[in-house]
Tab-separated table of C-alpha atoms in Angstrom:
chain	number	residue	atom	x	y	z
Z	1	UNK	CA	-0.256	-0.043	0.092
Z	2	UNK	CA	1.225	3.442	-0.852
Z	3	UNK	CA	1.043	5.929	2.064
Z	4	UNK	CA	0.583	9.610	0.885
Z	5	UNK	CA	-1.448	12.852	1.853
Z	6	UNK	CA	-3.833	15.120	0.015
Z	7	UNK	CA	-3.743	18.905	-0.448
Z	8	UNK	CA	-5.076	18.821	2.969
Z	9	UNK	CA	-2.718	16.698	4.886
Z	10	UNK	CA	-5.064	13.723	5.328
Z	11	UNK	CA	-3.723	10.275	4.647
Z	12	UNK	CA	-4.741	8.891	1.039
Z	13	UNK	CA	-5.795	5.311	1.884
Z	14	UNK	CA	-6.127	2.293	-0.367
Z	15	UNK	CA	-3.540	2.968	-3.381
Z	16	UNK	CA	-1.290	0.077	-4.545
Z	17	UNK	CA	1.915	-0.147	-6.034
Z	18	UNK	CA	3.885	-3.022	-7.345
Z	19	UNK	CA	6.542	-4.699	-4.958
Z	20	UNK	CA	9.047	-5.704	-7.786
Z	21	UNK	CA	10.587	-8.456	-5.655
Z	22	UNK	CA	7.453	-9.875	-4.693
Z	23	UNK	CA	6.225	-9.538	-8.702
Z	24	UNK	CA	9.281	-11.558	-9.609
Z	25	UNK	CA	8.305	-14.684	-7.487
Z	26	UNK	CA	4.461	-14.454	-8.811
Z	27	UNK	CA	5.721	-14.407	-12.372
Z	28	UNK	CA	8.031	-17.297	-11.625
Z	29	UNK	CA	4.956	-19.071	-10.275
Z	30	UNK	CA	2.841	-18.379	-13.204
Z	31	UNK	CA	5.751	-19.533	-15.543
Z	32	UNK	CA	5.993	-22.743	-13.850
Z	33	UNK	CA	2.399	-23.422	-13.933
Z	34	UNK	CA	2.197	-22.751	-17.591
Z	35	UNK	CA	5.199	-25.250	-18.204
Z	36	UNK	CA	3.084	-27.744	-16.604
Z	37	UNK	CA	4.260	-27.701	-12.751
Z	38	UNK	CA	1.839	-28.729	-10.502
Z	39	UNK	CA	1.315	-26.559	-7.298
Z	40	UNK	CA	2.941	-29.133	-4.940
Z	41	UNK	CA	5.910	-29.026	-7.412
Z	42	UNK	CA	6.068	-25.106	-7.293
Z	43	UNK	CA	5.647	-25.114	-3.378
Z	44	UNK	CA	8.649	-27.514	-3.013
Z	45	UNK	CA	10.677	-25.576	-5.542
Z	46	UNK	CA	10.168	-22.404	-3.690
Z	47	UNK	CA	10.651	-23.914	-0.449
Z	48	UNK	CA	13.888	-25.481	-1.526
Z	49	UNK	CA	15.232	-22.046	-2.685
Z	50	UNK	CA	14.301	-20.713	0.586
Z	51	UNK	CA	11.756	-18.113	-0.708
Z	52	UNK	CA	9.307	-17.276	2.043
Z	53	UNK	CA	5.963	-17.323	1.316
Z	54	UNK	CA	2.978	-14.763	2.368
Z	55	UNK	CA	3.519	-13.861	5.988
Z	56	UNK	CA	7.084	-15.526	5.924
Z	57	UNK	CA	5.556	-19.111	6.141
Z	58	UNK	CA	6.405	-21.766	4.098
Z	59	UNK	CA	4.563	-22.274	0.804
Z	60	UNK	CA	1.759	-24.334	0.625
Z	61	UNK	CA	0.165	-25.991	-2.704
Z	62	UNK	CA	-3.267	-24.500	-1.828
Z	63	UNK	CA	-1.659	-21.031	-1.315
Z	64	UNK	CA	-0.674	-21.262	-4.904
Z	65	UNK	CA	-4.064	-23.059	-6.308
Z	66	UNK	CA	-6.515	-21.254	-4.361
Z	67	UNK	CA	-10.196	-21.862	-4.676
Z	68	UNK	CA	-11.924	-21.736	-8.031
Z	69	UNK	CA	-15.128	-20.311	-6.856
Z	70	UNK	CA	-13.829	-17.743	-4.565
Z	71	UNK	CA	-10.804	-16.527	-7.141
Z	72	UNK	CA	-8.321	-16.961	-4.279
Z	73	UNK	CA	-4.744	-18.247	-4.732
Z	74	UNK	CA	-1.624	-16.914	-6.631
Z	75	UNK	CA	-2.918	-18.447	-9.709
Z	76	UNK	CA	-6.310	-17.124	-9.760
Z	77	UNK	CA	-5.718	-13.664	-8.262
Z	78	UNK	CA	-7.137	-11.284	-11.091
Z	79	UNK	CA	-5.100	-8.192	-9.816
Z	80	UNK	CA	-2.077	-9.658	-11.190
Z	81	UNK	CA	-3.886	-8.915	-14.895
Z	82	UNK	CA	-4.919	-5.201	-13.629
Z	83	UNK	CA	-8.160	-5.917	-12.240
Z	84	UNK	CA	-9.122	-5.122	-8.790
Z	85	UNK	CA	-12.155	-7.292	-7.557
Z	86	UNK	CA	-14.460	-6.190	-4.803
Z	87	UNK	CA	-17.426	-7.271	-2.659
Z	88	UNK	CA	-16.668	-10.979	-3.309
Z	89	UNK	CA	-17.326	-11.881	0.173
Z	90	UNK	CA	-19.546	-10.947	3.078
Z	91	UNK	CA	-19.163	-11.968	6.929
Z	92	UNK	CA	-21.730	-13.170	9.275
Z	93	UNK	CA	-21.674	-14.137	12.872
Z	94	UNK	CA	-22.039	-17.941	13.349
Z	95	UNK	CA	-25.047	-18.297	16.087
Z	96	UNK	CA	-23.382	-21.658	17.230
Z	97	UNK	CA	-19.649	-20.376	17.842
Z	98	UNK	CA	-19.788	-16.678	17.881
Z	99	UNK	CA	-17.388	-16.461	15.433
Z	100	UNK	CA	-17.335	-14.367	12.260
Z	101	UNK	CA	-17.489	-16.727	9.231
Z	102	UNK	CA	-17.252	-15.610	5.346
Z	103	UNK	CA	-19.993	-16.248	2.827
Z	104	UNK	CA	-19.636	-15.696	-1.017
Z	105	UNK	CA	-21.666	-13.384	-2.763
Z	106	UNK	CA	-23.237	-13.995	-6.171
Z	107	UNK	CA	-20.604	-13.228	-8.882
Z	108	UNK	CA	-23.120	-10.517	-10.091
Z	109	UNK	CA	-22.649	-8.723	-7.286
Z	110	UNK	CA	-18.786	-8.839	-7.663
Z	111	UNK	CA	-17.495	-5.193	-8.522
Z	112	UNK	CA	-14.541	-5.204	-10.797
Z	113	UNK	CA	-12.204	-2.228	-11.535
Z	114	UNK	CA	-9.504	-1.917	-14.059
Z	115	UNK	CA	-6.036	-0.635	-12.471
Z	116	UNK	CA	-3.650	-1.574	-15.397
Z	117	UNK	CA	-0.737	0.351	-13.791
Z	118	UNK	CA	-0.806	-2.660	-11.232
Z	119	UNK	CA	-0.756	-5.573	-14.037
Z	120	UNK	CA	2.532	-8.030	-13.808
Z	121	UNK	CA	1.096	-10.845	-15.583
Z	122	UNK	CA	0.423	-10.619	-19.530
Z	123	UNK	CA	-2.781	-11.821	-20.759
Z	124	UNK	CA	-1.424	-14.683	-22.562
Z	125	UNK	CA	0.376	-15.885	-19.633
Z	126	UNK	CA	-2.699	-15.741	-17.605
Z	127	UNK	CA	-4.782	-17.428	-20.173
Z	128	UNK	CA	-2.607	-20.367	-20.458
Z	129	UNK	CA	-2.646	-20.945	-16.670
Z	130	UNK	CA	-6.455	-20.629	-16.501
Z	131	UNK	CA	-6.976	-23.132	-19.053
Z	132	UNK	CA	-4.608	-25.542	-17.131
Z	133	UNK	CA	-6.435	-25.087	-14.052
Z	134	UNK	CA	-9.765	-25.610	-15.532
Z	135	UNK	CA	-8.421	-28.961	-17.238
Z	136	UNK	CA	-7.294	-30.166	-14.084
Z	137	UNK	CA	-10.463	-29.349	-12.210
Z	138	UNK	CA	-12.578	-31.056	-14.861
Z	139	UNK	CA	-10.270	-34.273	-14.600
Z	140	UNK	CA	-10.367	-34.447	-10.932
Z	141	UNK	CA	-14.489	-34.561	-11.274
Z	142	UNK	CA	-16.857	-32.327	-10.121
Z	143	UNK	CA	-17.809	-33.996	-6.903
Z	144	UNK	CA	-14.154	-33.774	-5.631
Z	145	UNK	CA	-14.925	-30.195	-4.387
Z	146	UNK	CA	-17.969	-31.236	-2.267
Z	147	UNK	CA	-15.737	-33.918	-0.939
Z	148	UNK	CA	-13.063	-31.407	-0.081
Z	149	UNK	CA	-15.659	-29.088	1.790
Z	150	UNK	CA	-16.953	-31.563	3.928
Z	151	UNK	CA	-13.895	-33.421	4.329
Z	152	UNK	CA	-13.425	-32.356	8.191
Z	153	UNK	CA	-17.127	-33.090	9.316
Z	154	UNK	CA	-17.037	-36.857	8.277
Z	155	UNK	CA	-16.616	-39.511	10.891
Z	156	UNK	CA	-13.392	-40.897	10.950
Z	157	UNK	CA	-13.269	-44.166	8.868
Z	158	UNK	CA	-10.037	-45.673	10.006
Z	159	UNK	CA	-8.215	-46.389	13.228
Z	160	UNK	CA	-5.373	-43.879	12.812
Z	161	UNK	CA	-7.312	-41.119	11.063
Z	162	UNK	CA	-5.700	-37.776	12.601
Z	163	UNK	CA	-3.372	-39.732	14.943
Z	164	UNK	CA	-0.313	-40.259	12.918
Z	165	UNK	CA	2.283	-37.552	12.899
Z	166	UNK	CA	6.062	-37.200	11.421
Z	167	UNK	CA	8.871	-38.012	13.643
Z	168	UNK	CA	11.082	-35.689	12.155
Z	169	UNK	CA	9.182	-32.228	11.695
Z	170	UNK	CA	6.183	-33.452	14.109
Z	171	UNK	CA	3.357	-32.419	11.286
Z	172	UNK	CA	1.067	-34.713	10.198
Z	173	UNK	CA	1.070	-37.933	8.042
Z	174	UNK	CA	-1.768	-37.487	5.545
Z	175	UNK	CA	-3.343	-40.105	2.975
Z	176	UNK	CA	-1.761	-40.667	-0.372
Z	177	UNK	CA	-4.160	-42.528	-2.480
Z	178	UNK	CA	-6.313	-45.292	-0.732
Z	179	UNK	CA	-3.931	-47.184	1.393
Z	180	UNK	CA	-0.555	-44.822	2.035
Z	181	UNK	CA	0.474	-42.250	4.622
Z	182	UNK	CA	3.442	-40.013	4.480
Z	183	UNK	CA	4.502	-36.719	5.746
Z	184	UNK	CA	2.776	-33.805	4.304
Z	185	UNK	CA	5.216	-31.374	4.968
Z	186	UNK	CA	7.915	-33.434	2.851
Z	187	UNK	CA	5.325	-34.404	0.253
Z	188	UNK	CA	3.740	-30.957	-0.274
Z	189	UNK	CA	6.298	-28.576	0.873
Z	190	UNK	CA	9.709	-30.047	0.635
Z	191	UNK	CA	10.556	-28.558	3.905
Z	192	UNK	CA	10.980	-32.068	5.998
Z	193	UNK	CA	13.345	-34.770	5.090
Z	194	UNK	CA	11.226	-37.728	6.148
Z	195	UNK	CA	10.170	-38.985	2.600
Z	196	UNK	CA	9.448	-42.534	3.977
Z	197	UNK	CA	5.980	-43.588	4.266
Z	198	UNK	CA	4.013	-46.574	5.044
Z	199	UNK	CA	0.839	-48.511	4.162
Z	200	UNK	CA	-2.111	-47.628	6.341
Z	201	UNK	CA	-3.320	-51.244	6.754
Z	202	UNK	CA	0.263	-52.268	7.681
Z	203	UNK	CA	0.416	-49.542	10.311
Z	204	UNK	CA	-2.747	-50.233	11.649
Z	205	UNK	CA	-1.953	-54.000	12.143
Z	206	UNK	CA	1.137	-52.972	13.995
Z	207	UNK	CA	-0.735	-50.517	16.402
Z	208	UNK	CA	-3.427	-52.884	17.309
Z	209	UNK	CA	-0.791	-55.466	18.053
Z	210	UNK	CA	1.050	-52.969	20.302
Z	211	UNK	CA	-2.155	-52.046	22.120
Z	212	UNK	CA	-2.688	-55.507	23.067
Z	213	UNK	CA	0.519	-56.779	23.687
Z	214	UNK	CA	3.321	-53.955	24.317
Z	215	UNK	CA	1.433	-51.299	26.506
Z	216	UNK	CA	0.377	-51.967	29.949
Z	217	UNK	CA	2.529	-54.946	30.717
Z	218	UNK	CA	1.889	-56.490	34.252
Z	219	UNK	CA	5.092	-55.513	35.831
Z	220	UNK	CA	4.544	-51.750	35.173
Z	221	UNK	CA	0.691	-51.832	35.631
Z	222	UNK	CA	1.528	-53.223	39.040
Z	223	UNK	CA	3.772	-50.228	40.195
Z	224	UNK	CA	1.283	-47.878	38.336
Z	225	UNK	CA	-1.490	-49.036	40.702
Z	226	UNK	CA	0.851	-48.589	43.832
Z	227	UNK	CA	1.425	-45.113	42.575
Z	228	UNK	CA	-2.121	-44.281	41.659
Z	229	UNK	CA	-3.343	-45.706	45.347
Z	230	UNK	CA	-0.959	-43.211	46.999
Z	231	UNK	CA	-2.400	-40.611	44.801
Z	232	UNK	CA	-5.706	-41.733	45.558
Z	233	UNK	CA	-5.000	-41.620	49.098
Z	234	UNK	CA	-3.820	-38.186	49.073
Z	235	UNK	CA	-6.527	-36.978	47.181
Z	236	UNK	CA	-9.052	-38.357	49.329
Z	237	UNK	CA	-7.278	-36.725	52.414
Z	238	UNK	CA	-7.631	-33.423	50.758
Z	239	UNK	CA	-11.197	-33.806	49.841
Z	240	UNK	CA	-12.056	-34.938	53.326
Z	241	UNK	CA	-10.455	-31.775	54.699
Z	242	UNK	CA	-12.375	-29.627	52.092
Z	243	UNK	CA	-15.809	-31.479	52.836
Z	244	UNK	CA	-15.375	-30.732	56.335
Z	245	UNK	CA	-14.584	-27.137	55.739
Z	246	UNK	CA	-17.621	-26.983	53.188
Z	247	UNK	CA	-20.002	-28.278	55.886
Z	248	UNK	CA	-18.940	-25.614	58.389
Z	249	UNK	CA	-19.228	-22.837	56.110
Z	250	UNK	CA	-22.794	-24.083	54.864
Z	251	UNK	CA	-24.049	-24.201	58.423
Z	252	UNK	CA	-22.600	-20.765	59.043
Z	253	UNK	CA	-24.219	-19.574	55.603
Z	254	UNK	CA	-27.713	-21.203	56.558
Z	255	UNK	CA	-27.863	-19.501	59.769
Z	256	UNK	CA	-27.132	-16.137	58.469
Z	257	UNK	CA	-29.793	-16.562	55.852
Z	258	UNK	CA	-32.335	-17.685	58.327
Z	259	UNK	CA	-31.576	-14.365	60.343
Z	260	UNK	CA	-31.936	-12.379	57.139
Z	261	UNK	CA	-35.212	-14.032	56.244
Z	262	UNK	CA	-36.735	-13.574	59.816
Z	263	UNK	CA	-35.593	-10.035	59.957
Z	264	UNK	CA	-37.245	-9.265	56.461
Z	265	UNK	CA	-40.479	-11.081	57.962
Z	266	UNK	CA	-40.553	-8.705	60.602
Z	267	UNK	CA	-40.486	-5.672	58.191
Z	268	UNK	CA	-36.653	-4.951	58.456
Z	269	UNK	CA	-35.761	-2.590	55.248
Z	270	UNK	CA	-32.182	-1.658	54.484
Z	271	UNK	CA	-30.287	-0.765	51.346
Z	272	UNK	CA	-28.099	-3.707	49.833
Z	273	UNK	CA	-30.225	-6.180	51.834
Z	274	UNK	CA	-31.748	-7.800	48.816
Z	275	UNK	CA	-28.342	-8.264	47.268
Z	276	UNK	CA	-26.876	-9.648	50.610
Z	277	UNK	CA	-29.677	-12.295	50.625
Z	278	UNK	CA	-28.804	-13.155	47.123
Z	279	UNK	CA	-25.121	-13.599	47.619
Z	280	UNK	CA	-25.741	-15.804	50.558
Z	281	UNK	CA	-28.470	-18.114	48.572
Z	282	UNK	CA	-25.653	-18.237	45.704
Z	283	UNK	CA	-23.117	-19.377	48.220
Z	284	UNK	CA	-25.206	-21.943	49.541
Z	285	UNK	CA	-26.183	-23.371	46.401
Z	286	UNK	CA	-22.384	-23.757	45.470
Z	287	UNK	CA	-21.615	-25.397	48.755
Z	288	UNK	CA	-24.350	-27.711	48.516
Z	289	UNK	CA	-23.175	-28.808	44.934
Z	290	UNK	CA	-19.495	-29.068	46.361
Z	291	UNK	CA	-20.533	-31.333	49.219
Z	292	UNK	CA	-22.498	-33.415	46.799
Z	293	UNK	CA	-19.730	-33.963	44.435
Z	294	UNK	CA	-17.228	-34.645	47.217
Z	295	UNK	CA	-19.267	-37.470	48.275
Z	296	UNK	CA	-18.632	-39.392	45.301
Z	297	UNK	CA	-15.258	-41.516	45.414
Z	298	UNK	CA	-12.737	-42.223	43.009
Z	299	UNK	CA	-12.389	-45.499	41.644
Z	300	UNK	CA	-9.816	-48.057	43.209
Z	301	UNK	CA	-7.644	-49.938	40.578
Z	302	UNK	CA	-7.705	-53.471	40.704
Z	303	UNK	CA	-4.069	-55.356	40.389
Z	304	UNK	CA	-5.367	-57.357	37.649
Z	305	UNK	CA	-6.100	-54.114	35.731
Z	306	UNK	CA	-3.279	-55.310	32.794
Z	307	UNK	CA	-4.870	-58.739	32.153
Z	308	UNK	CA	-8.523	-57.083	31.986
Z	309	UNK	CA	-7.308	-54.333	29.779
Z	310	UNK	CA	-5.873	-56.915	27.358
Z	311	UNK	CA	-9.242	-58.698	27.323
Z	312	UNK	CA	-11.035	-55.368	26.406
Z	313	UNK	CA	-8.570	-54.643	23.537
Z	314	UNK	CA	-8.925	-57.915	22.170
Z	315	UNK	CA	-12.693	-57.867	22.267
Z	316	UNK	CA	-12.551	-54.642	20.272
Z	317	UNK	CA	-10.365	-55.900	17.968
Z	318	UNK	CA	-12.866	-58.630	17.075
Z	319	UNK	CA	-15.710	-56.153	16.942
Z	320	UNK	CA	-14.018	-53.877	14.421
Z	321	UNK	CA	-14.570	-56.775	11.739
Z	322	UNK	CA	-18.302	-57.176	12.627
Z	323	UNK	CA	-20.527	-55.148	10.691
Z	324	UNK	CA	-23.170	-54.433	13.733
Z	325	UNK	CA	-20.126	-53.046	16.110
Z	326	UNK	CA	-17.474	-51.936	13.863
Z	327	UNK	CA	-18.443	-48.092	14.477
Z	328	UNK	CA	-18.531	-48.295	18.092
Z	329	UNK	CA	-15.388	-50.320	18.265
Z	330	UNK	CA	-13.465	-47.899	15.912
Z	331	UNK	CA	-14.152	-44.974	18.332
Z	332	UNK	CA	-13.338	-47.137	21.248
Z	333	UNK	CA	-9.866	-48.277	19.833
Z	334	UNK	CA	-9.208	-44.618	18.474
Z	335	UNK	CA	-9.802	-43.188	22.304
Z	336	UNK	CA	-6.750	-45.424	23.409
Z	337	UNK	CA	-4.594	-43.794	20.977
Z	338	UNK	CA	-2.906	-40.591	21.725
Z	339	UNK	CA	-0.632	-40.254	18.578
Z	340	UNK	CA	1.738	-42.310	16.732
Z	341	UNK	CA	5.015	-40.809	15.283
Z	342	UNK	CA	6.758	-42.228	12.422
Z	343	UNK	CA	10.332	-41.778	11.505
Z	344	UNK	CA	12.821	-42.753	9.115
Z	345	UNK	CA	14.866	-46.254	9.832
Z	346	UNK	CA	18.349	-46.139	10.920
Z	347	UNK	CA	20.539	-46.568	8.080
Z	348	UNK	CA	20.032	-46.576	4.437
Z	349	UNK	CA	17.906	-49.950	3.997
Z	350	UNK	CA	15.042	-48.986	2.028
Z	351	UNK	CA	13.454	-52.253	2.839
Z	352	UNK	CA	12.953	-51.868	6.586
Z	353	UNK	CA	9.953	-50.403	8.254
Z	354	UNK	CA	10.094	-46.842	9.545
Z	355	UNK	CA	10.790	-46.294	13.141
Z	356	UNK	CA	7.147	-46.202	14.794
Z	357	UNK	CA	6.483	-44.885	18.588
Z	358	UNK	CA	2.876	-45.346	19.833
Z	359	UNK	CA	1.588	-43.186	22.705
Z	360	UNK	CA	-1.578	-44.694	24.398
Z	361	UNK	CA	-4.094	-42.182	25.972
Z	362	UNK	CA	-3.623	-43.533	29.744
Z	363	UNK	CA	-7.030	-42.240	30.948
Z	364	UNK	CA	-9.017	-43.984	28.232
Z	365	UNK	CA	-6.528	-47.379	28.667
Z	366	UNK	CA	-7.489	-47.468	32.456
Z	367	UNK	CA	-11.084	-46.466	31.846
Z	368	UNK	CA	-11.453	-49.484	29.421
Z	369	UNK	CA	-9.926	-51.981	32.075
Z	370	UNK	CA	-12.512	-51.040	34.709
Z	371	UNK	CA	-14.885	-53.951	35.363
Z	372	UNK	CA	-18.467	-53.058	33.729
Z	373	UNK	CA	-20.879	-52.893	36.377
Z	374	UNK	CA	-18.347	-52.421	39.196
Z	375	UNK	CA	-18.484	-49.570	41.884
Z	376	UNK	CA	-15.204	-48.354	40.005
Z	377	UNK	CA	-16.730	-48.103	37.018
Z	378	UNK	CA	-19.760	-46.736	37.762
Z	379	UNK	CA	-17.949	-43.887	39.952
Z	380	UNK	CA	-15.627	-43.063	36.923
Z	381	UNK	CA	-18.773	-42.456	35.006
Z	382	UNK	CA	-20.632	-40.129	37.426
Z	383	UNK	CA	-20.369	-36.427	36.441
Z	384	UNK	CA	-18.168	-34.550	34.033
Z	385	UNK	CA	-16.586	-33.047	36.883
Z	386	UNK	CA	-15.522	-36.430	38.615
Z	387	UNK	CA	-14.692	-37.958	35.296
Z	388	UNK	CA	-12.426	-35.158	34.749
Z	389	UNK	CA	-10.950	-35.634	38.272
Z	390	UNK	CA	-10.190	-39.329	37.666
Z	391	UNK	CA	-8.554	-38.561	34.498
Z	392	UNK	CA	-6.314	-36.232	35.594
Z	393	UNK	CA	-5.465	-38.276	38.565
Z	394	UNK	CA	-4.297	-40.868	36.254
Z	395	UNK	CA	-2.191	-38.475	34.244
Z	396	UNK	CA	-0.458	-37.178	37.314
Z	397	UNK	CA	0.430	-40.836	38.308
Z	398	UNK	CA	1.843	-41.637	34.928
Z	399	UNK	CA	4.095	-38.639	35.167
Z	400	UNK	CA	5.433	-38.882	38.370
Z	401	UNK	CA	8.153	-41.554	37.372
Z	402	UNK	CA	10.016	-41.736	33.940
Z	403	UNK	CA	9.660	-45.775	33.860
Z	404	UNK	CA	5.916	-45.512	34.049
Z	405	UNK	CA	6.048	-44.072	30.560
Z	406	UNK	CA	6.401	-47.792	29.525
Z	407	UNK	CA	2.707	-48.062	30.437
Z	408	UNK	CA	2.151	-45.550	27.331
Z	409	UNK	CA	4.825	-45.880	24.851
Z	410	UNK	CA	5.748	-48.586	22.668
Z	411	UNK	CA	8.442	-48.350	19.831
Z	412	UNK	CA	7.593	-50.648	17.219
């Protein structure tokens, strides 16, 4: 944007000028696209040349390709041909989230203004690139756009959807075709060296086997149960002290309320009396809730936790193959997995599997092992607050000693 003032000294806003350094990058992108390079290949080339993308970030293929209907992306930006487009979008507040969301206006309402002094791409190059974009879009199928829009809203169809990450850069492992996963940053941006992928079906077999046989080993579970019991006793001691304090305060608040109500009944009127009455009633309700919640005990863990856990996982594994229980079992198994990290194998052997580390979700793993119908199982499911306290207690214990990580982590 050009910052100037008018004859009155007021700033002139909204004027643009060409940034020659950035214009050179845009011309390079258009030239590569016209020569047949895909947006992914262009992004990799720019990232490999250490050319910063918009806002200094790495180049993404979506930044280059953009959105056809909205006219976004480097290759669809009409400003590069000397046309400024206005009023493409309007914004509304989503009543469910309270966030501002964009909505596209009909193309008949778009406003176009000729700004020939801002053209940096000649018409022949622009037309060539637009023809290539249109050809790719037609070839990909009209329904592909709808699938992309609703991709994030679909129920997970695989055990590891959204759970697999690159052990090199920490980014996501995305799908390539129907049955292959690889590092998205390495594939689309060229910013990661981890180019070893793995078949989804092969990885799922390894992870399900690790859930059954490598996590929650009996010797580690025994020590975990001992640590958990100590944490259980500490929390119960704190809860008992807090419960006694709440009961004493409740008695005091109740006496004050009764006194105020009697005074009002006898005709007493004073400024702020109603506010004080409301405050005491609110405090009484809060204390009553805290006392009721404190009366629910945390679950104790059985020494046979490891054996029960393995039985449950085996049952879930069998249910995954059944038509009647596949969906529920899929979600249950997914809940046991915190993340899976995939790294290149040591050495240059291209035939060896990549290094895989599974991190289990400890609260879900312990919850699965609780006996159905037992007092512990019921207690763990009473109220969101108590369930949250149970989960946090397990996480605290899991972090107390390094060797307890063997409960959670399995290197495959």
